Coordinates of C-alpha atoms and ligand atoms in Angstrom, one line a residue:
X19 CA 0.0 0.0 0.0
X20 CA 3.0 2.4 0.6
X21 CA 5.3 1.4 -2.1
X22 CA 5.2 3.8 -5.1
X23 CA 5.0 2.2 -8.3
X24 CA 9.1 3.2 -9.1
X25 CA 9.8 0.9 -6.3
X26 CA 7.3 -2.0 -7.7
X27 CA 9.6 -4.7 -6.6
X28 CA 9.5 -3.7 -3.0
X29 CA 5.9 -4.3 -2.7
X30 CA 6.6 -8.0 -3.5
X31 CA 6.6 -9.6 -0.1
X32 CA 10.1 -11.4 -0.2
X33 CA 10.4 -15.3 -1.8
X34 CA 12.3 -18.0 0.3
X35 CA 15.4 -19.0 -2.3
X36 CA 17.6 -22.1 -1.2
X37 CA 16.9 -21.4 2.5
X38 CA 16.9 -17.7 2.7
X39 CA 14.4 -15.0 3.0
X40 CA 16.8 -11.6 1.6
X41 CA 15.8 -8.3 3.0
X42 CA 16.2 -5.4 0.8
X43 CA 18.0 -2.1 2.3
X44 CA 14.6 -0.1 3.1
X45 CA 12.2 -2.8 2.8
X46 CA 11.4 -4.4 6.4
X47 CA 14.1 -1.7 8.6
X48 CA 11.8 1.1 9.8
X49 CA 13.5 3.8 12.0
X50 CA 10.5 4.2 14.0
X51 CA 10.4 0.5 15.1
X52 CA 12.9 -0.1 17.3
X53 CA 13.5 -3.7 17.8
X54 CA 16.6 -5.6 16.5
X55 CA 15.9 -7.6 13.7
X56 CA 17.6 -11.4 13.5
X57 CA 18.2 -12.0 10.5
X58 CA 20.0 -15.3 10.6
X59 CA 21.9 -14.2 7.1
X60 CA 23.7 -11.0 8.9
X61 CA 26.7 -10.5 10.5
X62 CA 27.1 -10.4 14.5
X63 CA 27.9 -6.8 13.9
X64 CA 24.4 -6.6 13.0
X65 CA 23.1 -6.5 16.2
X66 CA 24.9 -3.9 18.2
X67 CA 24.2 -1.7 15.0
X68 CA 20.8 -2.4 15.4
X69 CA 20.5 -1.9 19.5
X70 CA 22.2 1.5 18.5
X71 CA 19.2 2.6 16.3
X72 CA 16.9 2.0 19.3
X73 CA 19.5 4.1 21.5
X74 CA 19.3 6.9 19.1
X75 CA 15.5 6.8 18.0
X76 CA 13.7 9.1 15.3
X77 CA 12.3 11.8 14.8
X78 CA 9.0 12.4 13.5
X79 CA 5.6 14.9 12.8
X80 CA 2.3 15.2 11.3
X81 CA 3.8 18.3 9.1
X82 CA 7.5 16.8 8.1
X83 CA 8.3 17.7 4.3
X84 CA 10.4 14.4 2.2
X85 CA 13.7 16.1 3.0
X86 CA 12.7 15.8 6.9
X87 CA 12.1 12.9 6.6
X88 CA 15.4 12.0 4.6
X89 CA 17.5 14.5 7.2
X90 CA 15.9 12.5 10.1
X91 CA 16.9 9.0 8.6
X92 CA 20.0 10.6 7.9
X93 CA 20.9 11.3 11.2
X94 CA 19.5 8.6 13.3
X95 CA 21.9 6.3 10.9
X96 CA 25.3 8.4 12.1
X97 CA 26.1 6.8 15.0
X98 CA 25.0 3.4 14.5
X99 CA 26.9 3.4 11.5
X100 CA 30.0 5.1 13.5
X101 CA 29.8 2.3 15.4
X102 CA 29.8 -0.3 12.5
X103 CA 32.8 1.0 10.5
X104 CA 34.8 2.8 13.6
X105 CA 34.0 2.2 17.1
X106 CA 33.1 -1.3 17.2
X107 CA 36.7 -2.4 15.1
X108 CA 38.4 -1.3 18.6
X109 CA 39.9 -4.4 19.8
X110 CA 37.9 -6.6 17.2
X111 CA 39.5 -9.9 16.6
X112 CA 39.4 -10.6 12.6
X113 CA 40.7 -12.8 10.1
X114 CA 44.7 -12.4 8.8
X115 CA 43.8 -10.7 5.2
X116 CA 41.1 -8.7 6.8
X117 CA 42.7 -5.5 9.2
X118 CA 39.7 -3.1 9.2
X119 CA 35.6 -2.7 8.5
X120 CA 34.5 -4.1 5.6
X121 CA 31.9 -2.9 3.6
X122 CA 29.9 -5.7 1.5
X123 CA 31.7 -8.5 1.5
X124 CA 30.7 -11.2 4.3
X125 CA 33.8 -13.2 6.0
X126 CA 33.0 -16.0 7.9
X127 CA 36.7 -16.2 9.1
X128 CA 35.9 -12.7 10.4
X129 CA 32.9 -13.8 12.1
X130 CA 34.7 -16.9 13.6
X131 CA 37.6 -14.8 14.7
X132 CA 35.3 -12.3 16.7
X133 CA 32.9 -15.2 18.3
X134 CA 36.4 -16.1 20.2
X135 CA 36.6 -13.0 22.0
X136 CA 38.1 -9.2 21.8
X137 CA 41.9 -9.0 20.7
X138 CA 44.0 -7.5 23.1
X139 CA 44.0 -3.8 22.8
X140 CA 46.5 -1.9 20.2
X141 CA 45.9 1.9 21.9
X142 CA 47.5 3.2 19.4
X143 CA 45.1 1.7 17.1
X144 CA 42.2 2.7 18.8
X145 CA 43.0 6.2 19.0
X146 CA 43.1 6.2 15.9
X147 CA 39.8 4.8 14.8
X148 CA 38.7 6.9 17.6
X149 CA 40.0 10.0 15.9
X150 CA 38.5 8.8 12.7
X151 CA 35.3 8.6 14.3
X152 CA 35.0 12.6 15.1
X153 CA 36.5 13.1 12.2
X154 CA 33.4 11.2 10.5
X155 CA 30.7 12.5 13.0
X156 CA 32.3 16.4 12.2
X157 CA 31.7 16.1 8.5
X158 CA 28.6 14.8 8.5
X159 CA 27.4 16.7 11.0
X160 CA 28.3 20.1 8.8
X161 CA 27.1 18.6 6.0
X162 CA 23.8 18.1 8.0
X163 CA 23.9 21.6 8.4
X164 CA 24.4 23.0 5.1
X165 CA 22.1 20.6 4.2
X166 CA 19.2 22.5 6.3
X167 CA 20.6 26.2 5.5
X168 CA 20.7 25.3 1.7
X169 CA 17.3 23.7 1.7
X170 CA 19.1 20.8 -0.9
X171 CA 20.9 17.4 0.3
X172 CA 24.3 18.1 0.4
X173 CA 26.3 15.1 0.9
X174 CA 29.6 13.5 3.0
X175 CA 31.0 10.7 1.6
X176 CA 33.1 8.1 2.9
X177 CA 33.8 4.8 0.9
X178 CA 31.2 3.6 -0.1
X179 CA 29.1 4.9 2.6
X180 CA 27.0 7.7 1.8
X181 CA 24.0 8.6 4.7
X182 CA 22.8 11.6 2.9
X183 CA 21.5 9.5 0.0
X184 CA 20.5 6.4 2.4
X185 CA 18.5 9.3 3.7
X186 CA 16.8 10.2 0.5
X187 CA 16.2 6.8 0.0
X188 CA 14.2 6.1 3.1
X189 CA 12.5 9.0 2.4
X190 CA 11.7 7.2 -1.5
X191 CA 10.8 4.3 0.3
X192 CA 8.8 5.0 3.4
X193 CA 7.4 8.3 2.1
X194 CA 3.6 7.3 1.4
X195 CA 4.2 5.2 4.6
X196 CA 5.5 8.1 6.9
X197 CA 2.4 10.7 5.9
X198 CA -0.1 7.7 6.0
X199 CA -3.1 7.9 7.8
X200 CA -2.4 4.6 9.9
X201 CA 1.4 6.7 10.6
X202 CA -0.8 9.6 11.8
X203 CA -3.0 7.6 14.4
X204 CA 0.0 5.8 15.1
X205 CA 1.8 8.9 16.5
X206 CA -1.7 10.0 17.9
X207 CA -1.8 7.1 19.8
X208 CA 2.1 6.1 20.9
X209 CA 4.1 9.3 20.1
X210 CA 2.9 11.4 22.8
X211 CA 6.1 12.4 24.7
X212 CA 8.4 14.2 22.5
X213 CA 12.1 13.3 23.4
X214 CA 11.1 9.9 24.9
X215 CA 12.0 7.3 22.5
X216 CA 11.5 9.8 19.2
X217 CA 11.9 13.2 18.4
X218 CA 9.9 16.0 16.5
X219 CA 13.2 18.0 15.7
X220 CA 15.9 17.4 14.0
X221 CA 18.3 19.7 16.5
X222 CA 16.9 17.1 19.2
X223 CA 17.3 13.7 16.9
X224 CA 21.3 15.0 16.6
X225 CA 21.9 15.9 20.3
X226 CA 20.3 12.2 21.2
X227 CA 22.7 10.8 18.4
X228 CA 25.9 12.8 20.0
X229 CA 24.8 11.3 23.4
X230 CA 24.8 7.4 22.5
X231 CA 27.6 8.3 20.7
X232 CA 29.0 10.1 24.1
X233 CA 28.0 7.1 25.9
X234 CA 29.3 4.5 23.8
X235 CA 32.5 6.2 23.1
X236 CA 33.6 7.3 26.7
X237 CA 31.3 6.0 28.9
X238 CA 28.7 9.1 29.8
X239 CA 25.8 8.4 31.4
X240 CA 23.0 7.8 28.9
X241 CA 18.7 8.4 29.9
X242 CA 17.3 5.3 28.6
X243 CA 13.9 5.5 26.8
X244 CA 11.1 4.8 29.4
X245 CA 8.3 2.1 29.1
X246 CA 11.0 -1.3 28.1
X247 CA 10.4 -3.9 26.0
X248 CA 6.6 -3.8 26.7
X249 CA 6.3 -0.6 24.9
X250 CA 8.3 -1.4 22.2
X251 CA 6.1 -4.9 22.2
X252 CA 3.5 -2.5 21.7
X253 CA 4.5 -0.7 19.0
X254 CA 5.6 -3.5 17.0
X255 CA 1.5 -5.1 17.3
X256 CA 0.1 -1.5 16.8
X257 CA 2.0 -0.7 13.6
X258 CA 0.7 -3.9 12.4
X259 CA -2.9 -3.4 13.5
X260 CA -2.6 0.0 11.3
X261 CA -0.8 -0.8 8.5
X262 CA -4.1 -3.4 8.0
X263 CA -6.2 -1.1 9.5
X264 CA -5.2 1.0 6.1
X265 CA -6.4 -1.7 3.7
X266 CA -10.0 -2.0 5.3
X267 CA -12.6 0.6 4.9
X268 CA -15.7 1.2 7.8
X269 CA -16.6 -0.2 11.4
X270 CA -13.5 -2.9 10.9
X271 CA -11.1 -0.3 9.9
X272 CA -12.5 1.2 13.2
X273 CA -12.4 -1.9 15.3
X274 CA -8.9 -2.0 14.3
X275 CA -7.9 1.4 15.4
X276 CA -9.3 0.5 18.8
X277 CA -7.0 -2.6 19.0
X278 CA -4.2 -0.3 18.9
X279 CA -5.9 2.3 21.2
X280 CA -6.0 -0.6 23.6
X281 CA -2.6 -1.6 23.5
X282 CA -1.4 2.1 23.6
X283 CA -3.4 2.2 27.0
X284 CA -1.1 -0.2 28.4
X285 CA -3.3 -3.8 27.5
X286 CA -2.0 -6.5 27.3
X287 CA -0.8 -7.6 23.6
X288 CA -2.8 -11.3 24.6
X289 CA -5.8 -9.8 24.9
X290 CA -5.9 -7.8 22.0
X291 CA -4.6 -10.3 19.9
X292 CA -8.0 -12.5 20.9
X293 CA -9.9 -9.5 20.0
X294 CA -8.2 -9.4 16.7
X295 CA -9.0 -13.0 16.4
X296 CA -11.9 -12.6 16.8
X297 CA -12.7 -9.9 14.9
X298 CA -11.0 -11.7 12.0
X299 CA -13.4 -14.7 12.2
X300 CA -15.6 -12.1 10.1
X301 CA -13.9 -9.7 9.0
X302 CA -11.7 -10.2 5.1
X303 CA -8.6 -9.8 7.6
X304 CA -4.8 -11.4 7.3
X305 CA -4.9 -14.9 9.7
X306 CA -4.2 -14.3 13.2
X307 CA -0.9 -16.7 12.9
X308 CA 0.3 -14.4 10.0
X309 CA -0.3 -10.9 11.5
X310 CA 0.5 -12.0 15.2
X311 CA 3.7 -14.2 14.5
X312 CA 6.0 -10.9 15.8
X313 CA 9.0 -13.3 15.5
X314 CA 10.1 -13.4 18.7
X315 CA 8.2 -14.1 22.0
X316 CA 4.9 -12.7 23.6
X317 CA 2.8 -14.6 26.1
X318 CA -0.3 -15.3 24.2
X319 CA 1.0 -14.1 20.8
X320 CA 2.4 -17.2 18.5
X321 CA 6.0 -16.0 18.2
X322 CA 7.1 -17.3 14.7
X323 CA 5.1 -18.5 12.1
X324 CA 4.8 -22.1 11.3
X325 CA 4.3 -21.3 7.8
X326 CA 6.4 -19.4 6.9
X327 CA 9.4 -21.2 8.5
X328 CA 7.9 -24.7 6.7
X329 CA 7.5 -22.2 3.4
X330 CA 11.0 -21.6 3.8
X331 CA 12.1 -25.2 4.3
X332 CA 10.5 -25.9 1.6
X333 CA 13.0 -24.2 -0.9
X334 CA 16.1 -25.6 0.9
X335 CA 15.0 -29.1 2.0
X336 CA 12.2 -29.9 -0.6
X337 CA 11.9 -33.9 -0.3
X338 CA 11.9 -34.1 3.5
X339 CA 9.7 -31.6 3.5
X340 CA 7.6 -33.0 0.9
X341 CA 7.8 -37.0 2.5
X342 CA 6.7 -34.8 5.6
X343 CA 3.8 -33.8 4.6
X344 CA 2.9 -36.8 3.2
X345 CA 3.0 -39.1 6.4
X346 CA 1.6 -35.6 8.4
X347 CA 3.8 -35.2 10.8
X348 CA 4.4 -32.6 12.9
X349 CA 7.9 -32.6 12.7
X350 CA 8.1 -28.1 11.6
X351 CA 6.0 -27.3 14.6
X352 CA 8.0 -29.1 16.9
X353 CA 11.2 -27.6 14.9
X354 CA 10.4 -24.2 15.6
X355 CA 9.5 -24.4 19.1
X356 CA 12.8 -25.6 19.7
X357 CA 15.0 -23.8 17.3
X358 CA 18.0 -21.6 18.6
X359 CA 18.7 -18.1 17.9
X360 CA 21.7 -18.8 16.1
X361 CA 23.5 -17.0 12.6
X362 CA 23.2 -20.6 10.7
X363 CA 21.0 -20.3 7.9
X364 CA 17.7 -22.1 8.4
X365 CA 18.5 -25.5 6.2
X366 CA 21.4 -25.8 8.1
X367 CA 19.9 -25.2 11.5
X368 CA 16.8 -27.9 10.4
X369 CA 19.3 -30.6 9.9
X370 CA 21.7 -29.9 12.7
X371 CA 18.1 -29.7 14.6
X372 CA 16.9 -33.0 13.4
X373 CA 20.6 -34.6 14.3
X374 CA 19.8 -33.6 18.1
X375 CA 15.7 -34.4 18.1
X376 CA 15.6 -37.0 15.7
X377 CA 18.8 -38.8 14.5
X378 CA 18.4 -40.7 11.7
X379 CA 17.5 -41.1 7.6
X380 CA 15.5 -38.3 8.1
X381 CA 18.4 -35.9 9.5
X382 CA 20.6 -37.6 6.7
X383 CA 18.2 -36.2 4.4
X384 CA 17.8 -32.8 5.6
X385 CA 21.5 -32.6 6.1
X386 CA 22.5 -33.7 2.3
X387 CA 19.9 -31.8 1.1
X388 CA 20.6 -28.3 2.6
X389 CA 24.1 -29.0 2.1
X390 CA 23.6 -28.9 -1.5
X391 CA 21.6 -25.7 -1.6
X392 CA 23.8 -23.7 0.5
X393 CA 27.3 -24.8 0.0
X394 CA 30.1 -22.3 -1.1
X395 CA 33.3 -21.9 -2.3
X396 CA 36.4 -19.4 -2.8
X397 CA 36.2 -18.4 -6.8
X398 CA 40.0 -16.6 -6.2
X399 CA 40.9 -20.5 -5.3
X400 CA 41.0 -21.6 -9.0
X401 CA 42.7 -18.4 -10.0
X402 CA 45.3 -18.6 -7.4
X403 CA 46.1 -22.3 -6.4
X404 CA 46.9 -23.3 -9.9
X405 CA 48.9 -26.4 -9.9
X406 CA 49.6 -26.4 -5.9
X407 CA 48.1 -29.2 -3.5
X408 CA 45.8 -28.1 -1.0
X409 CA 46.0 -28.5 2.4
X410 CA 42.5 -26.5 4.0
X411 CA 39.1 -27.1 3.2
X412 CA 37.5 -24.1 1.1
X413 CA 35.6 -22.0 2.8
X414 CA 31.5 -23.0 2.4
X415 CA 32.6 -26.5 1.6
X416 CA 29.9 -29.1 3.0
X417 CA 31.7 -32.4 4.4
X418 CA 29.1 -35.3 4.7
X419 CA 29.2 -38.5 6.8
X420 CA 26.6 -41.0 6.3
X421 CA 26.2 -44.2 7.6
X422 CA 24.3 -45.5 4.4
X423 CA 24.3 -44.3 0.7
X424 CA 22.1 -40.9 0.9
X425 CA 22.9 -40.2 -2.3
X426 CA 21.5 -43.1 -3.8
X427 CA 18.2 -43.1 -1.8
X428 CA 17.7 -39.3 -2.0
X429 CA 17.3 -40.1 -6.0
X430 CA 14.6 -42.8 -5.2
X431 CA 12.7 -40.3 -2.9
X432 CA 12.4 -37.9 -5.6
X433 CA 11.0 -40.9 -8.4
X434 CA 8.5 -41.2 -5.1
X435 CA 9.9 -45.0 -4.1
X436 CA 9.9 -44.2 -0.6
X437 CA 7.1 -44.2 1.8
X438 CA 6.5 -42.1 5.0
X439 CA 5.4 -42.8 8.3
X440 CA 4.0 -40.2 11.0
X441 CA 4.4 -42.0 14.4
X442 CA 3.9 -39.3 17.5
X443 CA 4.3 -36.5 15.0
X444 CA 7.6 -37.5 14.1
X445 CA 8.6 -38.2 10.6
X446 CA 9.5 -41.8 9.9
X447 CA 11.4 -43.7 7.6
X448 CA 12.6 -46.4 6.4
X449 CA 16.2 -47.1 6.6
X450 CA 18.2 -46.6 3.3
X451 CA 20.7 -49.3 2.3
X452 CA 23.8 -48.7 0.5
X453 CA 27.3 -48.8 2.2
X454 CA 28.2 -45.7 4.4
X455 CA 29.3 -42.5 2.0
X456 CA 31.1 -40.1 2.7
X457 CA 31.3 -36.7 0.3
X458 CA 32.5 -33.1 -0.1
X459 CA 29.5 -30.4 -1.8
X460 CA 31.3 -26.7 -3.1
X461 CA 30.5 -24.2 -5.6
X462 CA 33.1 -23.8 -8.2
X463 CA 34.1 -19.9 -9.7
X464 CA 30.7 -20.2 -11.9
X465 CA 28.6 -21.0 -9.0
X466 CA 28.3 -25.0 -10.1
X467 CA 27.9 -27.9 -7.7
X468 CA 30.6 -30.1 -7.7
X469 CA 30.4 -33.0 -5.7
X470 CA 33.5 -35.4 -4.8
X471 CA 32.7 -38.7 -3.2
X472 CA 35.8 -39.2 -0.7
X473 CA 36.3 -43.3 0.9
X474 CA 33.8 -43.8 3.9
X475 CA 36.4 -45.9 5.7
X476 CA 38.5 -42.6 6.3
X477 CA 38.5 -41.4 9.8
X478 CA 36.4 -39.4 10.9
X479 CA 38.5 -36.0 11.8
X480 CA 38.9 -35.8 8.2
X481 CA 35.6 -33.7 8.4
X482 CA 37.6 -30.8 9.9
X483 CA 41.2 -31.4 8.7
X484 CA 41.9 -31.9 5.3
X485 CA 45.6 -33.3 5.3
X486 CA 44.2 -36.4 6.5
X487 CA 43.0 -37.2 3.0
X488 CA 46.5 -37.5 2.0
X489 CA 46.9 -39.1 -2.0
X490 CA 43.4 -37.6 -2.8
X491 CA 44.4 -33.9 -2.2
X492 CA 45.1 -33.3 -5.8
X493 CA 41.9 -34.2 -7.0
X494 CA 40.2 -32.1 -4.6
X495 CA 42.5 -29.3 -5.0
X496 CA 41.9 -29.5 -9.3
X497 CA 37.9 -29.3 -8.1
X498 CA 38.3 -25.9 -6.2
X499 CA 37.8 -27.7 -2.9
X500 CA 41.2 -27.8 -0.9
X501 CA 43.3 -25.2 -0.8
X502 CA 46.5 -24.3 0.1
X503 CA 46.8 -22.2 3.7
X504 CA 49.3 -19.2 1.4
X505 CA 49.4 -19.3 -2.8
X506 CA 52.7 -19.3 -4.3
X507 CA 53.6 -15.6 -4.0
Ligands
ZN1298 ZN1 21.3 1.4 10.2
ZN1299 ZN1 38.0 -11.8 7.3
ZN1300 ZN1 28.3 19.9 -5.6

């Protein structure tokens, strides 16, 4: 409803591919929403960025022009991203070839590096990032400033990091969303203490910025936003409630409103999500498990939906999925009552699930399957290694132990040989035969599967260390999966 028709493709609701659901820069982030979103896909880094944004709020108001609105986006993304690229590399631990922020590219090595813990402290590095940081925060902040004299964006660029067009962006994108009427009743109702959480100035959106940053930086004391996570629970069901309440007309567009009135009077969100249930028996209104399914826990509310998890499955581990709801199981539900908040994308986290609840040919499934939707590889490794014998596995390489032939039986499944069982709401079935297998799954430079089948009778620590495969290293090295730890130089 808010998208203008420039931006078609960001009205498509997003499509599951191989396992992941992408989010487009200015699709699902809204700066007056703040809750951390957990995106599986995204980097650790991800997360303090987005606590920042609820540090620093918004600003907001009934009679904002577009470049308000593109200022205000503008500066409640300074210091969360002052934090990204500067503050947060302090005493980062990171990979050997990476020494400082990096823009788009991912690194896993990175992200492994960090999970063991901060490096020990360089000062001398720190100062500088530090230094860099005002350096960064001073130049954006006068270009803020010219941009309001001059009435025109006027913009600071750094890399490839450019917040005065982000801002203009946001403004594109959440524009019809921002002067809605369902926006408007949304501030009536939530937005009624200026400087508590949001703003309706920009002069007050930058002096909240320069305190987090303050805070962050050297430790000032910092006013937290009043109300927790109840009010920001709150928000999250109200914005939903309006953003329908927009696409329905009369006395359920009204009901609607009053949902959010109720939860803006302090209700709790269980009870108004049975009156929206209930209202939705007979109103044309989006399914209670779809609009209530916040993603995260409520009492009362159902957390994350069923179907879109199992939707999601679906692209990354079709046959299970498919033999699963065959035989009727309810092997999803039980997967996403139990799943962990972890940065593993969802095929991988459904196997490594089914491993712990249910070990078996079904796990074997899942597991070979989502191994070869999401496995990776290094395209520099052809470029580089020519000639030379690896010695480390490539980085998104998938190494698979079974105790029967997968493989073999997975091909069977899909000519629909096989025949499920539901017993308990688990998912059985019946054993495959074969001798144990044993392979490697990458992606070569062009983005091909290739698929190695390595002896079965190997021992098992070969999963992690790849010398241990000895004569066959060449053959694995000429498919793009080994590597050597340094190229010839
Ligand atoms: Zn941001
Ligand atoms: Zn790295
Ligand atoms: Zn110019």
């Amino acid at each position: 409803a808010w998208v203008s028709e420039a931006d078609a493709e960001l009205a498509q609701p997003p499509v599951w591919e191989a396992g992941v659901l992408p989010e487009a820069k200015y699709q699902a982030f809204r700066h007056d929403l703040p809750l951390g979103s957990f995106h599986p896909g995204h980097r650790a880094k991800w997360s303090t960025h987005e606590l920042c944004h609820g540090l620093v709020g918004f600003a907001w108001r009934a009679d904002a022009s577009p470049l308000f609105h593109a200022t205000a986006g503008r500066l409640a993304e300074l210091v969360p991203v002052v934090l990204w690229y500067f503050l947060d590399e302090v005493g980062l631990r990171r990979c050997p070839r990476h020494a400082g922020p990096l823009f788009r590219t991912h690194c896993p090595a990175c992200e492994r590096a960090a999970a063991l813990g901060p490096a020990p402290m360089e000062s001398a590095r720190a100062e500088e990032l530090l230094a860099e940081a005002a350096r960064f925060v001073d130049r954006e902040l006068a270009a803020v400033a010219r941009t309001r004299r001059l009435q025109i964006p006027c913009p600071h660029v750094w890399g490839s990091i450019d917040l005065c067009s982000d801002g203009v962006a946001y403004a594109a994108s959440h524009g019809l969303r921002l002067t809605s009427d369902a926006m408007h009743t949304f501030a009536e109702l939530f937005l009624t203490r200026p400087g508590d959480g949001f703003q309706t100035e920009l002069d007050a959106v930058e002096e909240r910025a320069l305190a987090v940053l303050a805070a962050i930086a050297e430790g000032a004391p910092l006013t937290p936003w009043t109300g927790g996570r109840a009010r920001w629970v709150a928000w999250d069901l109200g914005q939903r409630l309006l953003q329908v309440s927009e696409e329905v007309d009369g006395s359920v567009r009204d009901a609607l409103v009053g949902l959010a009135a109720r939860l803006a009077e302090g209700e709790a969100p269980a009870a108004v999500a049975d009156a929206y249930a209930t209202l939705a028996e007979d109103a044309p209104l989006p399914q209670p498990e779809e609009l209530l399914a916040l993603g995260y826990a409520v009492q009362g509310l159902p957390g994350r939906s069923v179907d879109q998890v199992h939707e999601g499955l679906r692209t990354v581990c079709p046959l299970l999925c498919e033999l699963e709801e065959d035989a009727g199981s309810s092997l999803i539900e039980r997967f996403v009552e139990e799943d962990r908040w972890e940065r593993v994308p969802l095929g991988d986290r459904f196997a490594a699930w089914l491993e712990r609840a249910y070990p078996g040919p079904a796990a074997w499934l899942a597991r070979f399957e989502a191994s070869l939707r999401t496995a990776g590889g290094e395209p520099e490794v052809e470029v580089l290694a020519e000639g030379e014998v690896g010695s480390r596995w490539v980085e998104g390489t998938r190494r698979l132990r079974f105790p029967a032939d997968v493989p073999t039986w997975a091909e069977a499944i899909e000519r629909g040989e096989v025949t499920p069982e539901a017993r308990d709401g688990a998912l059985v079935l019946p054993a495959p035969g074969g001798p144990p297998t044993a392979l490697v799954v990458g992606r070569d430079r062009v983005g091909e599967l290739v698929i190695a089948d390595v002896p079965a009778e190997l021992p098992e620590a070969w999963v992690d260390d790849a010398r241990l495969l000895g004569d066959l290293l060449p053959a694995l090295a000429e498919l793009g999966l080994v590597a050597p730890e340094r190229y010839r130089g």
